Coordinates of C-alpha atoms and ligand atoms in Angstrom, one line a residue:
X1 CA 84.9 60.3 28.7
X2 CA 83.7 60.1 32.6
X3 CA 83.7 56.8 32.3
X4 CA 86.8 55.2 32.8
X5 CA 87.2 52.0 31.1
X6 CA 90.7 51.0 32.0
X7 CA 91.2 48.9 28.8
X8 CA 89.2 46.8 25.7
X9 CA 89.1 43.4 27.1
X10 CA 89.5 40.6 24.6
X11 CA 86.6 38.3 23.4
X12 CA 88.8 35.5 25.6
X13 CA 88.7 37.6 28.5
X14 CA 85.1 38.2 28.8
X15 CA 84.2 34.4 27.8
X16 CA 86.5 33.4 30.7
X17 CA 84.9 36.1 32.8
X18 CA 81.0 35.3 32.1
X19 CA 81.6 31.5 32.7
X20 CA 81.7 32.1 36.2
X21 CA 78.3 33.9 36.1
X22 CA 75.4 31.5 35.3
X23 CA 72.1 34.1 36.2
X24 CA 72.4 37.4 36.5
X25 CA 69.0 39.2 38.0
X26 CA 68.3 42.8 38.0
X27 CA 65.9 44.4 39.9
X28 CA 64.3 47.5 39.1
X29 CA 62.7 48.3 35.3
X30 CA 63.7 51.8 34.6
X31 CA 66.1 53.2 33.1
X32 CA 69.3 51.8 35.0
X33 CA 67.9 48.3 34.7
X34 CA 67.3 48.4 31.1
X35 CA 70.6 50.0 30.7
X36 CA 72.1 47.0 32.7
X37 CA 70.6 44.0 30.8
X38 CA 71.4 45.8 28.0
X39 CA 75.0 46.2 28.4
X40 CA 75.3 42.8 29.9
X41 CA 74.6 41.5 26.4
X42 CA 76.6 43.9 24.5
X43 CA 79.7 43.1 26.6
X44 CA 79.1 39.2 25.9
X45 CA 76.9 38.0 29.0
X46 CA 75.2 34.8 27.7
X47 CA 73.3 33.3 30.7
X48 CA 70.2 33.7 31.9
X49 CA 68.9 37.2 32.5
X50 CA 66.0 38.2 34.5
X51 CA 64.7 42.0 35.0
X52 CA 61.8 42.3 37.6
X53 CA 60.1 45.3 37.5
X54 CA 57.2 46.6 39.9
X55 CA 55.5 48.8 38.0
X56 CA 53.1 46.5 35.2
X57 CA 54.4 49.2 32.5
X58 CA 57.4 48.2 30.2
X59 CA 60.4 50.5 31.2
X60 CA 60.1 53.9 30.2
X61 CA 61.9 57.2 30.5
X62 CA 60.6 59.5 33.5
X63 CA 62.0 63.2 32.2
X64 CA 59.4 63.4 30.1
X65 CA 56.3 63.0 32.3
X66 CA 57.2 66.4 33.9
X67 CA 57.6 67.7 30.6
X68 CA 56.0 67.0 27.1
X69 CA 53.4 64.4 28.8
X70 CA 52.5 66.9 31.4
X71 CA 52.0 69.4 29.0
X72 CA 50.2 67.3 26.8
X73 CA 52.2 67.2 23.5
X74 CA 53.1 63.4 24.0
X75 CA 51.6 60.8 25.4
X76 CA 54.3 57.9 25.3
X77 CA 58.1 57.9 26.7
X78 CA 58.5 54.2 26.2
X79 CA 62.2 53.2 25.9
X80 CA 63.3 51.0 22.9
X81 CA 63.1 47.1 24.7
X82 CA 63.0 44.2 23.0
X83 CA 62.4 41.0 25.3
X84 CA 63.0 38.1 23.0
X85 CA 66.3 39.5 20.8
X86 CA 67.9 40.6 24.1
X87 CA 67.1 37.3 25.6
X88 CA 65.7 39.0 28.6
X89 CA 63.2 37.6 31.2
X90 CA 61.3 40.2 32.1
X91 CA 58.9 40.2 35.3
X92 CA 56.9 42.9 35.0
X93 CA 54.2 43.5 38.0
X94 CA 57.1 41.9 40.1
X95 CA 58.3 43.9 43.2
X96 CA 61.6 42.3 45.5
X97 CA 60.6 42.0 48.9
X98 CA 63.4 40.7 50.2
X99 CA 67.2 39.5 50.1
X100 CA 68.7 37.3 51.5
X101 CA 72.0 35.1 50.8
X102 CA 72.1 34.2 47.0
X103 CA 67.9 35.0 46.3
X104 CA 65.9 38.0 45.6
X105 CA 62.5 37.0 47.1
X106 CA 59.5 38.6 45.4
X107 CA 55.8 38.6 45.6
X108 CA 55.7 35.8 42.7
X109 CA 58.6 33.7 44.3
X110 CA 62.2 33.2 44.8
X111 CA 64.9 33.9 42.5
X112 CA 68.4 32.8 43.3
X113 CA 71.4 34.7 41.5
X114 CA 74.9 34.4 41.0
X115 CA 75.1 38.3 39.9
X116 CA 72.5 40.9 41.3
X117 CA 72.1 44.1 40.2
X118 CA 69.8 46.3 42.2
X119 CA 68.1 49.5 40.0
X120 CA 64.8 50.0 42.0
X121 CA 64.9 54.0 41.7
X122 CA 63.8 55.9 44.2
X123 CA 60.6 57.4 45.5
X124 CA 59.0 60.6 46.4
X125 CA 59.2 61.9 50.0
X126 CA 55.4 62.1 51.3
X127 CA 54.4 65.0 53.3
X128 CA 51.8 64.5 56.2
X129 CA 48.1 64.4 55.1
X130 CA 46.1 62.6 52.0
X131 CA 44.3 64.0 48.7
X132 CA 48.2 65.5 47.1
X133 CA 49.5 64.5 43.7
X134 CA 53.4 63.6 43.4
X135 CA 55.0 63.0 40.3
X136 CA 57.2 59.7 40.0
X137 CA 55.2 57.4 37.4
X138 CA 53.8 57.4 34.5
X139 CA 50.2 56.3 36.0
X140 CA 51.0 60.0 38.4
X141 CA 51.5 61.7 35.0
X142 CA 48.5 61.3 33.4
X143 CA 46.6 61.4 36.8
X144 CA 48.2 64.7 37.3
X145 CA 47.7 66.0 33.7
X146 CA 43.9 65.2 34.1
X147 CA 43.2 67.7 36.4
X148 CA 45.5 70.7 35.2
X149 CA 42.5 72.8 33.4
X150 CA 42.0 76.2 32.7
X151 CA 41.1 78.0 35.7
X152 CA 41.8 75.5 38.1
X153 CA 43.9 76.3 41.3
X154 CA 47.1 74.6 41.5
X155 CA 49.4 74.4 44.8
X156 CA 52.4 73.2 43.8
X157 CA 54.3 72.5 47.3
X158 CA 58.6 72.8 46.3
X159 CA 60.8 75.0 43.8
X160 CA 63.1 72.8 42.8
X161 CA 63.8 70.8 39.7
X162 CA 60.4 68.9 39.5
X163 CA 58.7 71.6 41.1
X164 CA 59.2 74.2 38.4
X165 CA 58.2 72.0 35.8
X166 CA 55.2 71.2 36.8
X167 CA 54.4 74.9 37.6
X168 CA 55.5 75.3 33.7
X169 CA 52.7 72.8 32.3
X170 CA 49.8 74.1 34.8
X171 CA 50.0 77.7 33.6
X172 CA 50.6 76.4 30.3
X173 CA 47.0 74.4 30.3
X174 CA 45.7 77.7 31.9
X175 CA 45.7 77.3 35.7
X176 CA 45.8 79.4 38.7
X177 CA 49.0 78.5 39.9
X178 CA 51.2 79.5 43.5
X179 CA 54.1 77.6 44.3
X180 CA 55.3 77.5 47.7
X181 CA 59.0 76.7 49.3
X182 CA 60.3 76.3 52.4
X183 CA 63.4 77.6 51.1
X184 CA 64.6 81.8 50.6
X185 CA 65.1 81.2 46.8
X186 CA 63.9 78.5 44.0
X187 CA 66.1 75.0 43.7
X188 CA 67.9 75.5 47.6
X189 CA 68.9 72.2 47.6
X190 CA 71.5 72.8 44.4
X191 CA 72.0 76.7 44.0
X192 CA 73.2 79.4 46.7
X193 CA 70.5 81.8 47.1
X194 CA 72.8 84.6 45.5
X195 CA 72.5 82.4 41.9
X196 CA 69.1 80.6 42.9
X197 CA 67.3 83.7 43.3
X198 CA 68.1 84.6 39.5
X199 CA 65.2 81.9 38.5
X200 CA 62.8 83.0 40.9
X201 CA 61.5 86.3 38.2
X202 CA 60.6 83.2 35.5
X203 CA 57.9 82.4 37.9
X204 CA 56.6 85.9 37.9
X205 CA 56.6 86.4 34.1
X206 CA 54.9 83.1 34.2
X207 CA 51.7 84.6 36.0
X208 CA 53.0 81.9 39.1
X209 CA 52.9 83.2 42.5
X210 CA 55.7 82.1 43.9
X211 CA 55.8 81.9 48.1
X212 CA 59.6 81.7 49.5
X213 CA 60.3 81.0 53.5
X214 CA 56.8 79.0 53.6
X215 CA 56.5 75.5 54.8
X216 CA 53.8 73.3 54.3
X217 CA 52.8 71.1 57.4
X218 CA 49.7 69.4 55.8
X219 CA 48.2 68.3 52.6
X220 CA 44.7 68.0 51.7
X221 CA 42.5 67.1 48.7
X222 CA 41.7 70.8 48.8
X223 CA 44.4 72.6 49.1
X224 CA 47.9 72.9 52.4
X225 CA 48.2 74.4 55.5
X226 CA 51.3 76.1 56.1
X227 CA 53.4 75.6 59.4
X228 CA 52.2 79.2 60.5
X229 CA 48.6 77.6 60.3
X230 CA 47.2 79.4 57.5
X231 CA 45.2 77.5 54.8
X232 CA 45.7 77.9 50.8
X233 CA 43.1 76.3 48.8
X234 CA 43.5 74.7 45.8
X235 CA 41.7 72.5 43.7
X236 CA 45.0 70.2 42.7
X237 CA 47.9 70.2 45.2
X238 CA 51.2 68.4 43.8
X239 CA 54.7 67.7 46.3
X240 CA 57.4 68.3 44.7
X241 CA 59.8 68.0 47.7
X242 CA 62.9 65.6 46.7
X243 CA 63.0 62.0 46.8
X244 CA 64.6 58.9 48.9
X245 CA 66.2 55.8 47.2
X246 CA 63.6 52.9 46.8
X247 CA 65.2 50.6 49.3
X248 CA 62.9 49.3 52.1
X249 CA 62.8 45.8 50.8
X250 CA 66.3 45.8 51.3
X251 CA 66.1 46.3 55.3
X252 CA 67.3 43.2 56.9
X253 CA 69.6 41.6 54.2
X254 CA 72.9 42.9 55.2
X255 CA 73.3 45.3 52.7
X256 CA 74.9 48.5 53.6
X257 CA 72.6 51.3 53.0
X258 CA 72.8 54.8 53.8
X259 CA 70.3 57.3 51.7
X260 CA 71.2 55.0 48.9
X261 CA 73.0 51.6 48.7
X262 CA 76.8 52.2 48.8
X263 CA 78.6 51.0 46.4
X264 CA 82.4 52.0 45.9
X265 CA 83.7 53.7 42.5
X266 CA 83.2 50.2 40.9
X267 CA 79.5 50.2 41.4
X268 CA 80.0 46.8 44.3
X269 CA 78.1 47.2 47.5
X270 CA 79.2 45.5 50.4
X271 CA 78.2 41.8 49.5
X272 CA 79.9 39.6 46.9
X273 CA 77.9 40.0 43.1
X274 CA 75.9 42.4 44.4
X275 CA 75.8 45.9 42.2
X276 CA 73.8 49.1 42.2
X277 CA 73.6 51.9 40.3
X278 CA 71.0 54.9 39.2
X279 CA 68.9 56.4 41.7
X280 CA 69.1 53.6 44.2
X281 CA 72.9 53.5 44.6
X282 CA 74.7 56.3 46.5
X283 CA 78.2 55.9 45.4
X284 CA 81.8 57.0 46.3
X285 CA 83.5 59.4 43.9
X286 CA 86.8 59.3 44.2
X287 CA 87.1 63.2 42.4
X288 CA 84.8 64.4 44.9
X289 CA 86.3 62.1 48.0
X290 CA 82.6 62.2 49.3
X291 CA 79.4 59.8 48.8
X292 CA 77.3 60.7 45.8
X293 CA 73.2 60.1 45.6
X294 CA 72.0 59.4 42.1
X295 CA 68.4 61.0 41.4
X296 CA 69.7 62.1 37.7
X297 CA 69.2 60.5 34.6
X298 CA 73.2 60.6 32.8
X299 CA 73.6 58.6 35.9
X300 CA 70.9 55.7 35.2
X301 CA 72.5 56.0 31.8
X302 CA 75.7 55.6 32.0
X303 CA 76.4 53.9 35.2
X304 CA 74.8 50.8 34.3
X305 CA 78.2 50.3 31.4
X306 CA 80.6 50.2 34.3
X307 CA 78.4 47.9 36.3
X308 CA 77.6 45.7 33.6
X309 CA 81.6 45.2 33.1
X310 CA 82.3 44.6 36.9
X311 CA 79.6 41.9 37.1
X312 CA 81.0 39.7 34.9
X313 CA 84.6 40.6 36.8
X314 CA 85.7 43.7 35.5
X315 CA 87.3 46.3 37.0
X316 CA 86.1 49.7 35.9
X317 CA 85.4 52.9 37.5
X318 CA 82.1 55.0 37.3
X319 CA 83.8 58.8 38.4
X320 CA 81.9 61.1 36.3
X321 CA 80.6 64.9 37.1
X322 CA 76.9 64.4 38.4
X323 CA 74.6 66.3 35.2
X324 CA 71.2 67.3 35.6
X325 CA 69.2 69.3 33.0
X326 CA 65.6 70.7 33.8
X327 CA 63.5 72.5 31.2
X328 CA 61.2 75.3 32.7
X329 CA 59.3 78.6 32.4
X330 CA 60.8 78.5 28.5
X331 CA 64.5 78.0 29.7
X332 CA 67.4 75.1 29.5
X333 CA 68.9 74.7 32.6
X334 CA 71.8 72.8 32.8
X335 CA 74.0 72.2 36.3
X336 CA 76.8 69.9 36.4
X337 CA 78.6 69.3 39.8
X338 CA 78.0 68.8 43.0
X339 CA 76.3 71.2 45.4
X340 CA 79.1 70.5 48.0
X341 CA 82.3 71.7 46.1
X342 CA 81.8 75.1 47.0
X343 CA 84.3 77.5 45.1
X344 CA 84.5 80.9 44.1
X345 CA 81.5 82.0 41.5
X346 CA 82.5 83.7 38.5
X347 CA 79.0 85.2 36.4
X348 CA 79.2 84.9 32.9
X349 CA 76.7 87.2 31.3
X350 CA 74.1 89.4 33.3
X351 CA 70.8 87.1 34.2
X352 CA 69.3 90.4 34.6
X353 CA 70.0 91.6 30.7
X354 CA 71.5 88.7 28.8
X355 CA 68.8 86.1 27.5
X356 CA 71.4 83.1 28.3
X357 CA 74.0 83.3 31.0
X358 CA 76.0 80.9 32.9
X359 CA 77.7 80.4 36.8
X360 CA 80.6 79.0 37.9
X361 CA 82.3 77.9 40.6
X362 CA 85.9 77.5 40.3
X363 CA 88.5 75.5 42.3
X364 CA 91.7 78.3 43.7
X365 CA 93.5 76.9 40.9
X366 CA 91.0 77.4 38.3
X367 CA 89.2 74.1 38.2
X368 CA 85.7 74.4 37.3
X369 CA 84.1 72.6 40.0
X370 CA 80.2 73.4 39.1
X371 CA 78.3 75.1 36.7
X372 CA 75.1 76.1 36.0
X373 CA 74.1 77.6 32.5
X374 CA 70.8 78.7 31.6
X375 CA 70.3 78.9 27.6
X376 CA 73.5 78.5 26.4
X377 CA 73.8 74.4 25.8
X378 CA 77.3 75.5 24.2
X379 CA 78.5 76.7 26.8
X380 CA 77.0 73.9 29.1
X381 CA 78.9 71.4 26.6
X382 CA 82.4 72.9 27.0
X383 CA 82.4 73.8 30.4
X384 CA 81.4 70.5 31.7
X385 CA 83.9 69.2 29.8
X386 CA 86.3 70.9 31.6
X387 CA 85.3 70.3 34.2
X388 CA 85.6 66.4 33.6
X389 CA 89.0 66.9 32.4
X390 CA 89.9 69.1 35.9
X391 CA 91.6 71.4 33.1
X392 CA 91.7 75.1 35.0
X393 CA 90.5 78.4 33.5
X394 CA 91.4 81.7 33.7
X395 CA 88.0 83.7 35.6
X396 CA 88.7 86.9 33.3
X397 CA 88.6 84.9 30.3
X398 CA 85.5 82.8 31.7
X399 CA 83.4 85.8 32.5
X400 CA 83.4 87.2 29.2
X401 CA 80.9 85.9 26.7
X402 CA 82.4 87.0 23.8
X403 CA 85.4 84.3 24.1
X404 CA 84.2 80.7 24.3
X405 CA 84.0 78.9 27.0
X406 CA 86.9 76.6 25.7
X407 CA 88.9 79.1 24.9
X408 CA 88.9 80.5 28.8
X409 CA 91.7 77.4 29.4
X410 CA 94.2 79.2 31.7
X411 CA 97.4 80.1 29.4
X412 CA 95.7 79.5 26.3
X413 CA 96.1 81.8 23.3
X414 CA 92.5 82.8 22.3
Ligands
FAD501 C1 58.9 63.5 36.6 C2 60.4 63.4 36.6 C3 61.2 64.2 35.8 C4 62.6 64.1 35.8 N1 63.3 64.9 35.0 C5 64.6 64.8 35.0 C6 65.4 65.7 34.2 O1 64.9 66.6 33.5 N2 66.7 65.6 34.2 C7 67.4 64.6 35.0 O2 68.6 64.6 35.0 N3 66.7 63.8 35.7 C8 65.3 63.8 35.7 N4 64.6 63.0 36.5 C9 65.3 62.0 37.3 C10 65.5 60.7 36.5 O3 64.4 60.4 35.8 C11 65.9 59.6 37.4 O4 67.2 59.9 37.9 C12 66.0 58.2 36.7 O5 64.7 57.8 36.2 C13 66.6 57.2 37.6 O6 66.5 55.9 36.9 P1 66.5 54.6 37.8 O7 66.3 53.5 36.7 O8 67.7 54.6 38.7 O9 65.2 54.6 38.7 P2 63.7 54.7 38.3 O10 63.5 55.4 37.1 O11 63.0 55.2 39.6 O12 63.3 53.2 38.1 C14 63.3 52.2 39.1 C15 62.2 51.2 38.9 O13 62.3 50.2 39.9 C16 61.0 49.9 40.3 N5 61.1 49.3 41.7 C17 61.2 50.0 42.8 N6 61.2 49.2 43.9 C18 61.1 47.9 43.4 C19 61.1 46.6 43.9 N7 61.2 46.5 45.2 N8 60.9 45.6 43.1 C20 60.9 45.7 41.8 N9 60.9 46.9 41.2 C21 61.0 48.0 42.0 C22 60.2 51.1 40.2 O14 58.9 50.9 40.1 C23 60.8 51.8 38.9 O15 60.1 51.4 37.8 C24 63.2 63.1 36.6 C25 62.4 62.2 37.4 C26 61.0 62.4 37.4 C27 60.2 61.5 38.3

């Protein structure tokens, strides 16, 4: 587990606990504040419970809008909510505009709290100029989706995660399609160019053209200029450049907020009842001894358990290794880690022969400290576990695909 719960508390423990906390609002309907309301009742919270969301649709799960909605083979990524049984309020259409000591203000009114948990996501970073898709909502989706049509040119501006994916689904639906990054090789912000430059072929074999060391200075409706000051036309441009933690309505309340709202291991920012977690929070990790930024979904996941606990009075720790999966050009891609732990890379199986192959990055002493496998969820599986557990491996072992991935644990008989 990544989670640590430091013990069961006792049906007495939690009634004496959630005494003390009359209305609990949550602020932010996606997936971290479902999560939260949801754990709040399943760990004994009986008050009053209020989720505002902005967005008028009821919480739903974001992967898949860059995925089967954008390629067209679902239409719905709702997430199982039921208002009345969990006793929830829910406000959708609602956006927080402000805090201040006690109340979340909003657009329909004041609500005063005795525990706050704040789950407003994050939002993409705009480039200069009008007329470009981005990809955060489910309204972008479908938006987006409408105009990928055979024979259609498609910019995509950014390689990285999102970025790929929607290059996937616009040559799937038959579209001329270049991608272009700032960056030497594909997902710059994660990889080292000597593994990220291992994804850049898929693009290729895709029929993409894919444009490294090019930066976009402008959008517009029909198509970017690039810094240099040449012009690409397009007849759908998308930005796909990374995203900043939805917390403008937060600006003046107090709250310490840095890229994110930070919150220690336990999820608690810097004012009393006030928790964050998911894609708004950036939180310290302990294992890392650094400040982590959420923008995954195992974080809006699981996060909101450990904050749950700690708003009624707990005292849990949220520690895990950071998870992101992406699904493009045909592949599973599957990084745990963080960027920043540097190590020494160990390949396992050749991404120039082998049809599934894996990096990664070890500690001196053998400690997995990232990974990144492509094709090979095994693999993925035991190797981030591993890596959780901080249990070191022997590289020789590692490298070779024919011995399992758990079965690469330094001293172990195979
Ligand atoms: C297209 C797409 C594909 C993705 N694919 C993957 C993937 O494959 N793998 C992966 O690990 N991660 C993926 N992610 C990231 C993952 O979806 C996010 O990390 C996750 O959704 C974060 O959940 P959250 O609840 O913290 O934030 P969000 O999902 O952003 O939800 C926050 C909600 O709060 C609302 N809100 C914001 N401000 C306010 C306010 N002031 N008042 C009220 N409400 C407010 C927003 O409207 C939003 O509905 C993807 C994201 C996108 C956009």
């Amino acid at each position: 587990m990544t989670t640590s719960r430091c013990r069961d508390l006792s049906v007495r423990e939690v009634l004496n606990r959630v005494q003390d906390v009359e209305r609990v609002v949550v602020v932010g309907a996606g997936l971290a504040g479902l999560r939260t309301v949801t754990a709040l009742r399943e760990q004994g919270y009986s008050g009053e419970l209020i989720l505002v969301g902005a967005e008028r649709h009821p919480p739903y799960d974001r992967p898949p809008l860059s995925k089967a909605i954008l390629l067209g083979t679902a239409d719905d990524s709702a997430l199982p909510l039921d208002p009345a049984s969990l006793k929830v309020d829910l406000r959708l259409g609602t956006r927080a505009t402000g805090l201040r000591d006690g109340v979340v203000e909003t657009d329909d009114g004041d609500l005063a709290y005795d525990g706050l948990v704040i789950a407003t996501g994050s939002e993409p970073i705009r480039l200069p100029g009008e007329g470009a898709h981005y990809l955060r909502t489910r309204d972008d989706a479908f938006a987006l989706r409408s105009v990928l049509r055979p024979g259609a040119t498609v910019v995509i501006v950014g390689a990285g995660w999102i970025g790929a994916e929607v290059a996937t689904a616009a040559a799937r639906h038959g579209a001329r399609v270049t991608v272009v990054e700032q960056a030497a090789t594909p997902v710059a912000h994660a990889l080292p160019s000597e593994v990220g430059q291992r994804l850049a072929p898929w693009y290729a074999e895709a029929g993409i053209d894919l444009l490294c060391g090019q930066r976009v200075g402008v959008v517009r409706p029909d198509g970017v200029e690039l810094a240099g000051g040449t012009t690409l036309r397009a007849d759908v441009v998308v930005v796909g450049v990374g995203v900043r933690p939805a917390t403008g309505w937060l600006d003046g309340s107090g709250l310490e907020v840095d890229r994110g709202v930070l919150v220690g291991a336990d999820l608690r920012t810097s004012l009393p009842g006030v928790l964050a977690v998911g894609d708004a929070a950036a939180r310290w990790s302990p294992r890392y001894s650094t400040r982590i930024r959420g923008e995954h979904w195992d974080d809006a996941l699981r996060a909101p358990v450990v904050a749950a606990a700690n708003a009624l009075g707990g005292a849990e720790t949220y520690d895990p290794v950071p998870y992101v999966w992406s699904e493009q050009f045909g592949h599973m891609v599957q990084y745990a880690g963080i960027p920043a732990a540097g190590g020494n890379l160990v390949w396992r199986g050749d991404p120039d022969t082998d049809s599934g192959w894996a990096a990664f990055w070890l500690a001196p002493d053998g400690r997995i400290l990232s990974l990144l496998v492509v094709d090979q969820p095994r693999d993925f599986v035991q190797g981030r576990r591993l890596a959780e557990a901080g249990t070191p491996v022997d590289p020789e072992l590692l490298r070779d695909p024919a011995i399992s991935v758990k079965a690469s644990v330094a001293g172990s008989a195979r």
